[in-house]
Coordinates of C-alpha atoms in Angstrom, one line a residue:
M141 CA -0.3 0.2 -0.1
S142 CA 1.2 3.2 -1.1
A143 CA 2.1 6.1 2.1
Y144 CA -0.6 8.3 0.6
A145 CA -3.2 5.1 0.8
R146 CA -1.6 4.6 4.2
A147 CA -2.5 8.5 5.0
I148 CA -6.5 8.1 4.0
A149 CA -7.1 4.8 5.5
L150 CA -5.1 6.0 8.7
I151 CA -7.6 9.8 8.3
L152 CA -10.8 7.2 8.2
A153 CA -10.2 5.1 11.8
L154 CA -9.5 8.2 13.4
S155 CA -13.0 9.0 12.0
L156 CA -14.6 6.0 13.1
L157 CA -13.1 6.0 15.8
L158 CA -14.3 9.7 17.2
A159 CA -18.2 9.1 16.0
G160 CA -17.6 6.9 19.0
C161 CA -16.4 8.7 21.2
S162 CA -16.7 12.4 23.6
T163 CA -14.8 15.6 22.2
P164 CA -12.2 16.7 24.6
I165 CA -14.5 19.6 24.8
G166 CA -17.5 20.8 25.2
V167 CA -20.9 21.2 27.3
R168 CA -24.0 18.9 29.2
R169 CA -27.1 19.7 30.0
L170 CA -27.8 20.8 33.4
D171 CA -31.2 21.8 35.5
P172 CA -30.9 24.8 37.3
R173 CA -30.5 23.6 40.6
E174 CA -27.8 21.6 39.8
A175 CA -26.7 24.2 37.6
Y176 CA -26.8 27.3 40.5
R177 CA -25.1 24.2 43.4
S178 CA -22.3 23.7 40.6
S179 CA -21.3 28.2 40.8
T180 CA -21.6 28.1 44.5
A181 CA -20.2 25.7 46.0
S182 CA -17.3 26.2 48.8
P183 CA -16.2 25.3 51.3
L184 CA -18.5 26.7 53.6
G185 CA -21.1 24.0 52.5
G186 CA -18.6 21.1 52.9
D187 CA -17.8 21.4 49.0
G188 CA -13.6 21.7 49.1
A189 CA -12.6 24.5 47.1
S190 CA -14.5 26.5 44.5
A191 CA -13.6 26.4 40.7
A192 CA -12.4 30.0 41.6
T193 CA -9.6 28.4 44.0
V194 CA -9.2 25.4 41.2
V195 CA -8.7 28.3 38.9
I196 CA -6.1 29.4 40.9
L197 CA -4.7 26.2 41.8
H198 CA -4.0 25.4 38.5
R199 CA -2.6 29.0 37.1
F200 CA -0.2 28.8 39.1
N201 CA 0.8 25.1 38.3
L202 CA -0.4 24.2 42.7
T203 CA -2.8 21.0 41.7
A204 CA -1.3 18.8 42.3
H205 CA 0.9 19.5 44.3
Y206 CA -1.8 20.8 47.1
Q207 CA -2.9 17.2 46.2
T208 CA -0.4 15.4 48.2
D209 CA 1.2 18.7 50.4
P210 CA -1.5 20.8 51.3
A211 CA -0.3 23.2 53.7
A212 CA 3.4 23.4 51.1
A213 CA 0.5 24.2 48.6
I214 CA -0.3 26.8 50.4
R215 CA 3.2 28.0 51.3
I216 CA 4.1 28.9 47.8
L217 CA 0.8 30.4 46.9
H218 CA 1.4 32.5 49.7
A219 CA 4.5 33.9 48.5
R220 CA 3.1 34.6 44.9
A221 CA 0.7 36.3 46.7
L222 CA 3.6 39.2 47.6
E223 CA 4.2 40.1 44.5
D224 CA 1.8 39.5 42.8
K225 CA -1.3 42.2 43.7
R226 CA -4.3 40.3 41.9
R227 CA -7.1 40.1 44.7
D228 CA -8.2 36.6 43.4
I229 CA -5.4 34.6 45.1
L230 CA -6.6 36.4 48.6
F231 CA -9.4 35.0 48.6
A232 CA -7.7 31.6 47.4
L233 CA -5.8 31.6 49.8
A234 CA -8.4 32.2 52.1
E235 CA -10.2 29.6 51.1
L236 CA -7.4 27.0 51.0
A237 CA -6.1 28.1 55.3
Y238 CA -9.7 27.1 55.6
I239 CA -9.7 24.8 54.2
E240 CA -6.5 22.6 55.8
A241 CA -8.0 24.7 59.9
E242 CA -10.8 22.0 59.1
R243 CA -8.5 18.7 58.0
L244 CA -6.6 20.0 61.6
T245 CA -10.3 19.5 63.3
R246 CA -11.0 16.4 62.6
S247 CA -7.2 15.0 62.8
G248 CA -6.4 11.6 65.1
A249 CA -3.4 14.1 65.9
A250 CA -3.7 15.7 68.9
G251 CA -0.5 18.0 67.8
E252 CA -2.1 18.7 64.8
R253 CA -5.3 19.6 66.4
R254 CA -4.4 22.0 68.7
R255 CA -3.0 24.2 65.4
A256 CA -6.0 23.8 63.8
P257 CA -7.1 27.8 65.6
D258 CA -4.3 29.0 64.5
C259 CA -4.9 28.0 60.8
F260 CA -8.7 29.8 60.6
L261 CA -7.3 32.4 61.9
L262 CA -4.9 32.4 59.3
A263 CA -8.0 32.3 56.9
A264 CA -9.3 35.1 58.6
V265 CA -6.5 37.4 57.9
Y266 CA -6.2 36.3 54.2
A267 CA -9.8 36.8 54.0
Y268 CA -10.2 40.6 55.6
R269 CA -7.3 41.0 53.1
A270 CA -9.2 39.8 50.2
I271 CA -12.6 42.3 51.1
L272 CA -10.3 45.4 52.4
D273 CA -7.0 45.4 51.0
P274 CA -6.7 48.8 48.8
G275 CA -3.6 47.5 47.1
L276 CA -5.5 44.0 45.5
E277 CA -6.6 44.1 42.1
P278 CA -9.5 45.0 40.8
A279 CA -11.7 46.6 43.3
P280 CA -14.0 44.6 45.4
N281 CA -16.7 43.8 43.5
L282 CA -20.8 44.1 44.8
F283 CA -21.6 41.1 42.6
D284 CA -19.1 38.5 43.1
R285 CA -19.8 35.7 44.7
R286 CA -16.1 35.6 45.8
L287 CA -17.0 38.5 48.3
Q288 CA -19.9 36.9 49.9
S289 CA -18.0 34.4 50.0
A290 CA -15.1 35.9 52.0
I291 CA -17.3 37.8 54.3
D292 CA -18.1 34.6 56.2
L293 CA -15.0 32.9 56.1
Y294 CA -13.8 35.2 58.1
N295 CA -16.5 35.7 60.6
L296 CA -16.6 31.9 60.7
S297 CA -12.8 31.4 60.9
L298 CA -12.2 34.1 63.7
W299 CA -14.6 32.4 65.7
Q300 CA -13.1 29.5 64.9
G301 CA -9.5 30.7 65.7
L302 CA -11.0 32.4 69.4
K303 CA -11.5 28.9 70.2
T304 CA -8.3 28.3 72.2
G305 CA -9.7 28.2 75.6
E306 CA -10.8 25.3 77.2
A307 CA -13.0 22.8 75.8
G308 CA -13.0 25.6 73.1
R309 CA -14.0 28.5 75.1
I310 CA -13.0 31.3 73.4
E311 CA -9.9 33.3 74.5
L312 CA -10.1 37.7 74.2
R313 CA -6.4 38.4 75.1
N314 CA -3.5 40.1 74.7
E315 CA -1.5 37.5 73.2
T316 CA 0.9 37.2 69.6
R317 CA 0.1 33.4 67.5
Q318 CA 1.8 31.4 65.0
L319 CA 0.5 30.6 62.4
P320 CA 1.2 28.5 59.1
V321 CA 3.0 31.9 57.4
G322 CA 4.2 34.2 60.0
S323 CA 2.7 35.4 63.2
I324 CA -0.1 37.3 64.1
A325 CA 0.2 40.2 67.1
I326 CA -3.1 41.0 69.1
T327 CA -4.0 43.5 71.3
V328 CA -7.4 43.2 72.6
N329 CA -9.1 46.8 72.9
H330 CA -13.2 47.1 74.3
D331 CA -12.7 50.6 74.7
H332 CA -16.4 50.5 72.3
L333 CA -18.1 48.6 75.0
P334 CA -20.3 51.1 77.9
W335 CA -20.0 48.4 80.9
D336 CA -16.7 47.3 82.4
F337 CA -14.8 44.6 81.0
S338 CA -13.3 43.1 83.6
Q339 CA -16.9 41.9 84.9
F340 CA -17.4 39.5 82.0
T341 CA -17.0 36.1 82.9
R342 CA -17.0 34.6 79.6
F343 CA -17.6 35.6 76.0
E344 CA -19.6 33.0 74.2
A345 CA -20.2 32.8 70.2
A346 CA -24.2 33.4 69.1
D347 CA -23.4 31.5 66.1
G348 CA -22.9 28.3 68.7
Y349 CA -26.5 28.4 69.6
A350 CA -30.2 27.9 67.8
I351 CA -32.9 29.8 69.5
R352 CA -36.8 28.7 70.8
G353 CA -39.9 30.3 71.2
L354 CA -38.6 33.8 69.6
S355 CA -40.7 34.4 66.2
V356 CA -37.5 36.1 64.3
R357 CA -33.9 36.4 64.8
N358 CA -32.6 40.0 64.6
R359 CA -29.4 39.6 62.7
S360 CA -27.6 42.0 60.4
D361 CA -24.8 41.4 58.4
G362 CA -21.6 42.1 57.5
L363 CA -17.8 41.3 58.9
G364 CA -16.6 39.7 63.0
V365 CA -18.5 37.4 64.8
P366 CA -21.6 38.0 67.2
L367 CA -20.7 37.3 70.3
I368 CA -22.8 36.8 74.3
A369 CA -21.4 38.5 76.9
V370 CA -21.7 37.4 80.3
R371 CA -21.4 38.8 82.8
R372 CA -23.1 37.8 87.0
S373 CA -25.2 41.5 88.8
A374 CA -28.0 40.6 90.5
R375 CA -28.4 45.2 90.7
E376 CA -28.9 45.3 86.9
N377 CA -30.7 42.0 85.7
L378 CA -33.5 40.5 88.3
F379 CA -33.5 36.9 86.1
G380 CA -28.8 35.6 86.8
S381 CA -26.8 36.1 84.5
Q382 CA -26.8 39.3 82.6
A383 CA -26.0 38.7 78.7
L384 CA -25.1 41.5 76.0
P385 CA -24.9 41.3 72.9
T386 CA -21.3 42.4 71.4
T387 CA -19.3 41.5 67.9
A388 CA -15.6 40.9 67.5
F389 CA -13.9 42.5 64.7
L390 CA -10.3 41.9 64.4
R391 CA -8.5 44.8 62.8
L392 CA -5.6 44.1 60.9
E393 CA -2.2 46.8 60.1
G394 CA -0.1 47.2 57.5
D395 CA -0.7 44.2 54.2
I396 CA 0.1 41.2 53.0
L397 CA 3.5 42.1 52.9
Q398 CA 3.4 42.4 56.8
L399 CA 2.7 38.0 56.8
G400 CA 6.0 37.3 54.9
N401 CA 8.3 39.5 56.5
G402 CA 7.5 38.8 60.6
T403 CA 4.7 39.6 62.5
V404 CA 1.3 41.5 61.9
Q405 CA 0.1 43.8 64.0
A406 CA -3.6 42.5 64.9
T407 CA -6.3 44.8 67.1
L408 CA -9.2 43.0 68.7
E409 CA -12.4 44.9 68.9
L410 CA -15.0 44.3 71.2
H411 CA -18.6 46.8 69.9
S412 CA -21.6 47.2 72.1
A413 CA -24.6 45.3 69.1
Y414 CA -26.6 48.5 71.2
E415 CA -24.7 50.9 69.6
D416 CA -22.2 50.1 66.6
N417 CA -22.7 49.0 63.9
T418 CA -20.6 50.0 61.3
V419 CA -16.2 50.3 61.9
A420 CA -14.6 52.4 59.6
V421 CA -11.3 50.5 57.6
G422 CA -9.7 52.7 55.6
G423 CA -11.8 55.7 55.2
R424 CA -14.7 53.2 54.9
E425 CA -18.0 52.4 56.5
V426 CA -18.1 48.9 56.8
P427 CA -21.3 46.7 58.0
L428 CA -21.0 44.8 61.7
E429 CA -22.1 41.6 61.7
K430 CA -25.3 41.9 65.2
D431 CA -26.8 39.0 66.7
T432 CA -29.5 41.2 69.4
S433 CA -32.1 38.0 69.4
I434 CA -29.9 35.7 70.7
T435 CA -28.7 37.2 74.1
T436 CA -33.0 37.2 74.9
A437 CA -33.4 33.9 74.2
Y438 CA -30.2 33.0 76.3
K439 CA -31.2 35.1 79.7
L440 CA -34.9 34.1 79.1
A441 CA -33.5 30.1 78.7
E442 CA -33.3 29.9 83.0
E443 CA -36.7 27.9 83.9
E444 CA -37.2 29.8 87.0
I445 CA -37.1 32.9 85.5
W446 CA -40.8 31.8 84.5
S447 CA -42.2 31.9 87.7
F448 CA -41.4 34.2 89.2
G449 CA -44.9 35.9 88.0
I450 CA -46.2 33.9 89.9
D451 CA -44.0 33.2 93.4
A452 CA -44.2 37.1 93.8
F453 CA -48.2 37.4 93.7
L454 CA -48.0 35.2 96.0
G455 CA -45.5 36.0 98.3
R456 CA -43.7 34.3 97.9
L457 CA -40.7 37.6 96.9
H458 CA -41.0 39.4 99.1
D459 CA -36.8 40.5 99.3
V460 CA -36.9 40.8 95.3
P461 CA -38.5 44.7 95.5
S462 CA -40.5 46.1 92.7
R463 CA -37.5 48.7 90.5
L464 CA -37.3 49.7 87.1
Y465 CA -34.5 46.6 85.5
R466 CA -32.7 48.2 82.0
F467 CA -32.8 45.8 79.5
Q468 CA -30.3 47.5 77.5
P469 CA -27.0 49.8 78.5
Y470 CA -28.5 53.2 79.4
Q471 CA -28.0 55.9 76.6
P472 CA -29.1 59.1 76.6
D473 CA -29.9 60.5 73.3
R474 CA -32.3 57.3 72.9
I475 CA -36.3 57.6 74.4
P476 CA -37.0 55.2 77.6
V477 CA -40.8 52.5 76.7
I478 CA -40.5 51.4 79.6
F479 CA -43.5 47.9 79.8
V480 CA -45.5 46.8 82.4
H481 CA -47.0 43.6 83.5
G482 CA -49.3 42.6 84.6
T483 CA -51.7 39.8 87.0
L484 CA -50.2 36.8 88.0
S485 CA -46.8 37.7 85.1
S486 CA -43.7 39.2 85.2
P487 CA -41.2 40.5 82.0
V488 CA -40.7 37.7 81.0
W489 CA -43.9 38.3 78.6
W490 CA -42.6 41.0 76.9
A491 CA -40.3 38.5 75.5
E492 CA -41.5 38.4 72.2
M493 CA -42.4 42.2 71.9
I494 CA -39.0 43.9 72.8
N495 CA -37.1 41.0 71.1
T496 CA -38.8 42.2 67.6
L497 CA -38.8 46.2 68.4
S498 CA -35.1 46.6 69.3
G499 CA -33.9 44.5 66.4
D500 CA -35.9 46.6 64.3
P501 CA -33.5 49.3 62.6
I502 CA -35.4 52.3 62.9
L503 CA -36.7 52.0 66.6
G504 CA -33.1 50.3 67.3
R505 CA -30.9 53.3 67.3
R506 CA -34.4 56.4 68.5
Y507 CA -35.3 54.0 72.0
Q508 CA -34.6 52.5 74.5
F509 CA -36.2 49.2 76.3
W510 CA -36.6 48.5 80.1
Y511 CA -39.2 47.4 82.0
F512 CA -40.4 46.8 85.4
F513 CA -40.3 44.0 88.0
Y514 CA -43.1 44.3 91.3
N515 CA -45.5 42.2 93.4
S516 CA -49.0 41.8 91.0
S517 CA -51.2 40.5 94.0
R518 CA -50.6 44.3 96.0
L519 CA -53.1 46.7 96.1
I520 CA -53.0 48.9 91.9
T521 CA -52.3 52.1 93.9
V522 CA -49.7 51.2 95.9
S523 CA -47.7 49.5 92.8
A524 CA -48.1 52.7 90.2
L525 CA -46.9 54.2 93.6
D526 CA -43.6 52.1 92.9
L527 CA -43.7 53.1 89.5
R528 CA -43.9 56.2 89.6
R529 CA -40.7 56.7 92.4
A530 CA -38.5 53.9 90.2
I531 CA -39.2 56.4 87.4
A532 CA -38.9 59.6 89.3
E533 CA -36.1 58.2 90.6
E534 CA -34.1 56.2 87.5
T535 CA -34.4 59.5 86.0
E536 CA -32.8 62.1 88.0
K537 CA -29.9 58.9 88.8
L538 CA -29.2 59.5 84.4
D539 CA -30.2 63.1 84.1
P540 CA -30.2 64.6 87.0
D541 CA -29.5 68.0 85.2
S542 CA -32.2 67.7 82.6
N543 CA -29.6 67.4 79.7
S544 CA -31.0 64.6 78.0
A545 CA -34.4 65.0 75.6
A546 CA -35.4 61.7 75.1
M547 CA -35.8 60.9 78.6
Q548 CA -38.6 64.2 78.7
R549 CA -40.4 61.5 76.4
M550 CA -41.0 58.4 77.9
V551 CA -43.4 55.9 76.8
V552 CA -45.3 53.4 79.3
I553 CA -46.5 50.1 77.5
G554 CA -48.7 48.4 80.4
H555 CA -50.9 44.7 79.8
S556 CA -53.7 43.8 81.9
Q557 CA -53.1 45.7 85.6
G558 CA -49.8 46.8 84.5
G559 CA -52.1 49.5 82.1
L560 CA -53.4 50.9 85.4
L561 CA -50.5 50.9 86.4
A562 CA -49.1 53.2 83.7
K563 CA -52.1 55.5 83.7
L564 CA -50.6 56.3 87.7
T565 CA -49.1 57.4 85.6
A566 CA -50.0 60.3 83.7
I567 CA -52.5 61.9 85.7
D568 CA -53.7 64.3 87.6
T569 CA -56.5 63.3 90.5
G570 CA -56.7 66.1 92.5
D571 CA -59.1 65.6 95.0
R572 CA -61.5 62.8 92.8
L573 CA -59.4 59.3 94.3
V574 CA -59.8 60.7 98.4
T575 CA -63.2 61.9 98.0
A576 CA -64.1 58.3 96.5
T577 CA -62.2 56.1 99.5
I578 CA -62.0 57.8 102.5
K579 CA -64.4 59.7 104.4
G580 CA -62.8 63.5 105.6
K581 CA -59.9 65.5 104.1
I582 CA -56.8 64.3 104.9
E583 CA -55.6 66.5 106.6
E584 CA -58.7 66.4 109.7
L585 CA -57.6 62.9 110.0
R586 CA -56.9 61.5 113.2
T587 CA -54.2 59.6 113.0
N588 CA -50.2 60.0 113.5
R589 CA -48.7 61.5 110.6
E590 CA -46.8 58.2 108.8
N591 CA -51.1 57.4 107.4
K592 CA -51.7 60.6 105.8
E593 CA -48.5 60.5 103.9
M594 CA -49.7 57.6 103.2
I595 CA -52.7 58.3 102.3
R596 CA -51.5 61.1 100.1
D597 CA -48.8 59.2 98.2
N598 CA -51.3 56.6 97.2
M599 CA -54.7 58.9 97.0
V600 CA -53.7 62.4 95.5
I601 CA -51.5 61.9 92.0
T602 CA -50.0 64.2 90.0
P603 CA -48.2 63.5 86.6
L604 CA -44.8 62.6 86.0
P605 CA -43.3 65.4 83.5
S606 CA -41.3 62.1 82.3
V607 CA -44.4 60.8 80.5
K608 CA -44.7 61.7 77.0
R609 CA -46.9 58.5 76.3
L610 CA -49.1 55.8 77.0
I611 CA -50.4 52.4 75.0
F612 CA -52.8 50.6 77.0
I613 CA -53.1 46.5 75.7
S614 CA -56.4 44.5 77.5
T615 CA -56.2 47.3 80.8
P616 CA -59.7 46.4 83.0
H617 CA -59.2 49.7 82.9
R618 CA -62.8 49.5 84.3
G619 CA -62.2 45.9 86.2
S620 CA -62.1 43.0 85.1
Y621 CA -65.5 40.2 85.2
L622 CA -63.2 38.1 87.1
S623 CA -62.7 39.8 90.0
R624 CA -65.9 38.5 91.2
N625 CA -66.3 37.3 95.7
F626 CA -65.6 34.1 93.9
A627 CA -62.2 35.4 93.0
R628 CA -60.7 37.3 95.7
N629 CA -61.8 34.9 98.4
L630 CA -60.1 32.1 96.6
V631 CA -56.9 35.0 96.3
H632 CA -57.5 36.4 100.0
R633 CA -56.5 32.1 100.7
V634 CA -54.0 31.6 99.0
I635 CA -51.6 34.8 98.6
T636 CA -49.0 35.9 101.6
L637 CA -48.9 39.9 101.8
P638 CA -46.1 41.5 102.7
V639 CA -46.3 42.8 106.3
D640 CA -45.2 46.0 106.5
L641 CA -47.9 46.6 103.6
V642 CA -50.8 44.5 106.0
K643 CA -49.9 47.6 108.4
G644 CA -49.8 50.3 106.0
L645 CA -52.8 49.6 105.5
G646 CA -54.8 49.0 108.4
G647 CA -53.8 51.8 109.9
I648 CA -56.2 53.9 107.5
Y649 CA -58.6 51.1 107.7
S650 CA -61.4 53.0 109.9
F651 CA -60.7 56.0 107.5
L652 CA -62.1 54.5 103.9
S653 CA -65.6 55.6 103.0
D654 CA -68.4 53.2 104.0
N655 CA -69.3 51.5 100.9
V656 CA -65.2 50.8 100.6
R657 CA -65.3 49.4 103.3
H658 CA -67.7 47.5 102.5
H659 CA -66.6 46.3 99.3
W660 CA -63.1 45.7 100.9
Q661 CA -65.7 42.8 102.6
G662 CA -63.1 44.2 106.7
K663 CA -59.9 42.7 104.2
I664 CA -56.5 44.2 103.8
P665 CA -56.6 44.2 99.9
T666 CA -55.1 42.7 97.0
S667 CA -55.6 43.5 93.7
V668 CA -57.5 41.0 92.6
D669 CA -59.9 43.1 94.6
S670 CA -59.3 46.7 94.0
M671 CA -59.3 45.9 89.5
S672 CA -63.3 44.3 90.5
P673 CA -65.6 46.1 87.9
D674 CA -67.6 46.8 91.7
D675 CA -64.0 49.0 92.9
P676 CA -64.9 52.7 93.1
L677 CA -61.0 53.4 93.6
L678 CA -60.7 51.9 90.3
L679 CA -63.8 53.5 88.6
A680 CA -62.4 57.1 89.8
I681 CA -59.0 56.3 88.7
A682 CA -61.1 55.6 85.1
E683 CA -63.1 58.1 85.0
T684 CA -59.7 60.4 86.0
P685 CA -58.4 62.1 82.3
L686 CA -55.0 61.8 81.2
A687 CA -53.0 64.6 81.8
A688 CA -52.4 67.5 79.5
G689 CA -50.2 66.3 77.0
V690 CA -50.6 62.9 77.4
K691 CA -51.4 60.8 74.2
G692 CA -53.2 57.7 75.4
H693 CA -53.4 54.2 72.9
S694 CA -55.4 51.0 73.8
I695 CA -54.8 47.9 71.7
I696 CA -57.7 45.8 72.9
A697 CA -58.7 42.4 72.5
I698 CA -62.1 40.5 71.3
D699 CA -61.6 36.9 71.4
D700 CA -64.5 36.0 70.0
P701 CA -63.8 36.8 66.0
G702 CA -67.7 37.7 64.9
A703 CA -67.9 40.1 68.4
Q704 CA -67.9 44.3 67.8
P705 CA -67.3 46.7 69.7
P706 CA -68.9 47.2 72.0
D707 CA -69.6 43.9 72.3
G708 CA -67.0 41.4 73.1
D709 CA -64.2 40.3 75.8
D710 CA -61.4 38.7 76.3
G711 CA -62.3 36.4 78.4
V712 CA -60.8 38.3 81.1
V713 CA -61.9 42.1 80.4
T714 CA -65.0 43.9 78.2
Y715 CA -64.3 45.5 75.5
R716 CA -66.6 47.6 77.4
S717 CA -63.7 47.6 80.3
A718 CA -61.0 48.0 78.2
H719 CA -62.5 51.3 76.5
L720 CA -61.4 54.7 76.9
D721 CA -62.1 57.8 75.8
G722 CA -60.2 60.3 74.2
M723 CA -57.5 58.2 73.2
E724 CA -56.2 59.3 70.0
S725 CA -56.3 55.5 68.7
E726 CA -57.9 52.4 69.7
F727 CA -57.5 48.7 68.0
I728 CA -58.8 45.3 67.9
V729 CA -57.1 42.6 67.9
R730 CA -58.2 39.6 67.7
S731 CA -56.7 37.2 70.6
G732 CA -57.4 36.2 73.9
H733 CA -56.0 38.1 77.1
S734 CA -52.1 37.4 76.9
C735 CA -52.0 39.6 73.7
Q736 CA -49.2 41.0 73.9
E737 CA -47.3 38.6 72.2
R738 CA -49.8 38.8 69.0
P739 CA -47.8 39.6 65.4
E740 CA -50.8 42.3 65.1
T741 CA -50.3 44.3 68.8
I742 CA -46.0 43.8 68.5
E743 CA -47.0 45.8 64.6
E744 CA -49.2 48.4 66.4
V745 CA -47.3 49.1 69.1
R746 CA -44.3 49.8 66.0
R747 CA -46.5 51.7 64.7
I748 CA -47.3 54.0 67.2
L749 CA -43.7 54.4 68.3
L750 CA -42.7 55.2 65.0
H751 CA -45.2 58.4 64.9
H752 CA -43.6 59.2 68.4
L753 CA -40.6 59.9 66.8
D754 CA -42.3 62.5 64.9
D755 CA -44.7 64.4 67.0
Q756 CA -42.1 66.1 68.8

């Protein structure tokens, strides 16, 4: 066969062979889900290196090297990054360091596992540079998936890099860490915290916990590790351990060259999630990652908290004072919102509302949230006196010179009995309550000065100048039909009133009007007595309008979906009892009595608080 014939035969054979095989380069069809998974694969999802990082390894002929010795490949690529200013190299280094750290974590060798936090910290350093280094090219692209991946890598790697304590606890201290490449000298800066750093007993990662019981988890995206800062302080928090939301942000000095030539200087900054939304880096504002819901759920996880309201009502907590507690540190430029719970209740029942409102991007910056705890079995005028004194004392302590305009625009929100207490912060009773309950004028009573002062403090009420708006939720202004004789007698059998209260009320009993004495049936009254529809004192309070300049809002629950005002009730309070004339707004929520957790109620409170900001 001639050479020409052999060539033709070879071409024909190759043609037949290629006809039965796929080409070296081509395409295949993907469904949308497979296409998305392929384009978003990353080590954070357990997928190994992303396609973009595989490209970087191929570019520098490191694919095979990385498979046999990942740590050596990272060092080689790091050396390249010192000379090559392309940003995609830093994206790749962040991924590769994270993957190596994960491998060390799973290692059977204890020595390798101990090195894992340092490798995670190296990944955070690379990610920080990939995101924020102005000397790299091209500039970060908002639509580049690698940018969001690098943000997540920074946050997760920093969290894992700080877990150097016993049993993987987070440790925040000044130290120099030896990284797989170079070293880093960390200085902790807690100047941004409004709290004494020495009071904290430990820090825990917010992402290390799932939340149950709250409908919304308030998070904001950015850089940093959201932390739970835990301290013990019975004075500052009624419910044992106090958890405050913070964010740890690792700020690096210099550029990537410093990591190659020795030690990188870094500052680990701690920021309050209640105050700081951004940090300034290189002349621009960088958002901080925050989680404000985790601390609410963390505190409320203690089982004994949930029995506080019942225990106080039954007289088991006489040693716990009625007072204001701040849900967050005081800030003079934010308007206080004070929550007052109802009968057999406690501040924990405001958790859903406080969590939602504090996480609102507008309200969270303009308001601060406080709550009032009290023994809900006592006569309402006694508890209301404690509330008024607590507000006055807190105002004097925090703003003695009246420099804070926000402190003079307080909002008080009360549920059920708490609404009655709230009203008694913002009315001018004159002698109305005295006339309804006492035989004669206070000055003419033949009793000692202490008894006269007790009557005056409880019955002659002037509005607090700092309270400008009230929100009543399921409030029995004209009593609850459950507070009839059977319920009142039952309560008298099971509760124990404080000795000083019994003695004080006993000293003025003989001066009460005949109808009041008949209503109280010769007994020291409880809150249930004073919320009876027949109670003269309650009816006198109901007929007293709000003071001039104070705005009021009613949120009234009606459980029967077919009932329309003025009919209907919430199982405890009728619409007719909860309704007040002269309110700026009235909102009906289809719910039982405990409606403060309902989304409709919370949304209405949000609307009112937004209106309060505009209503100067």
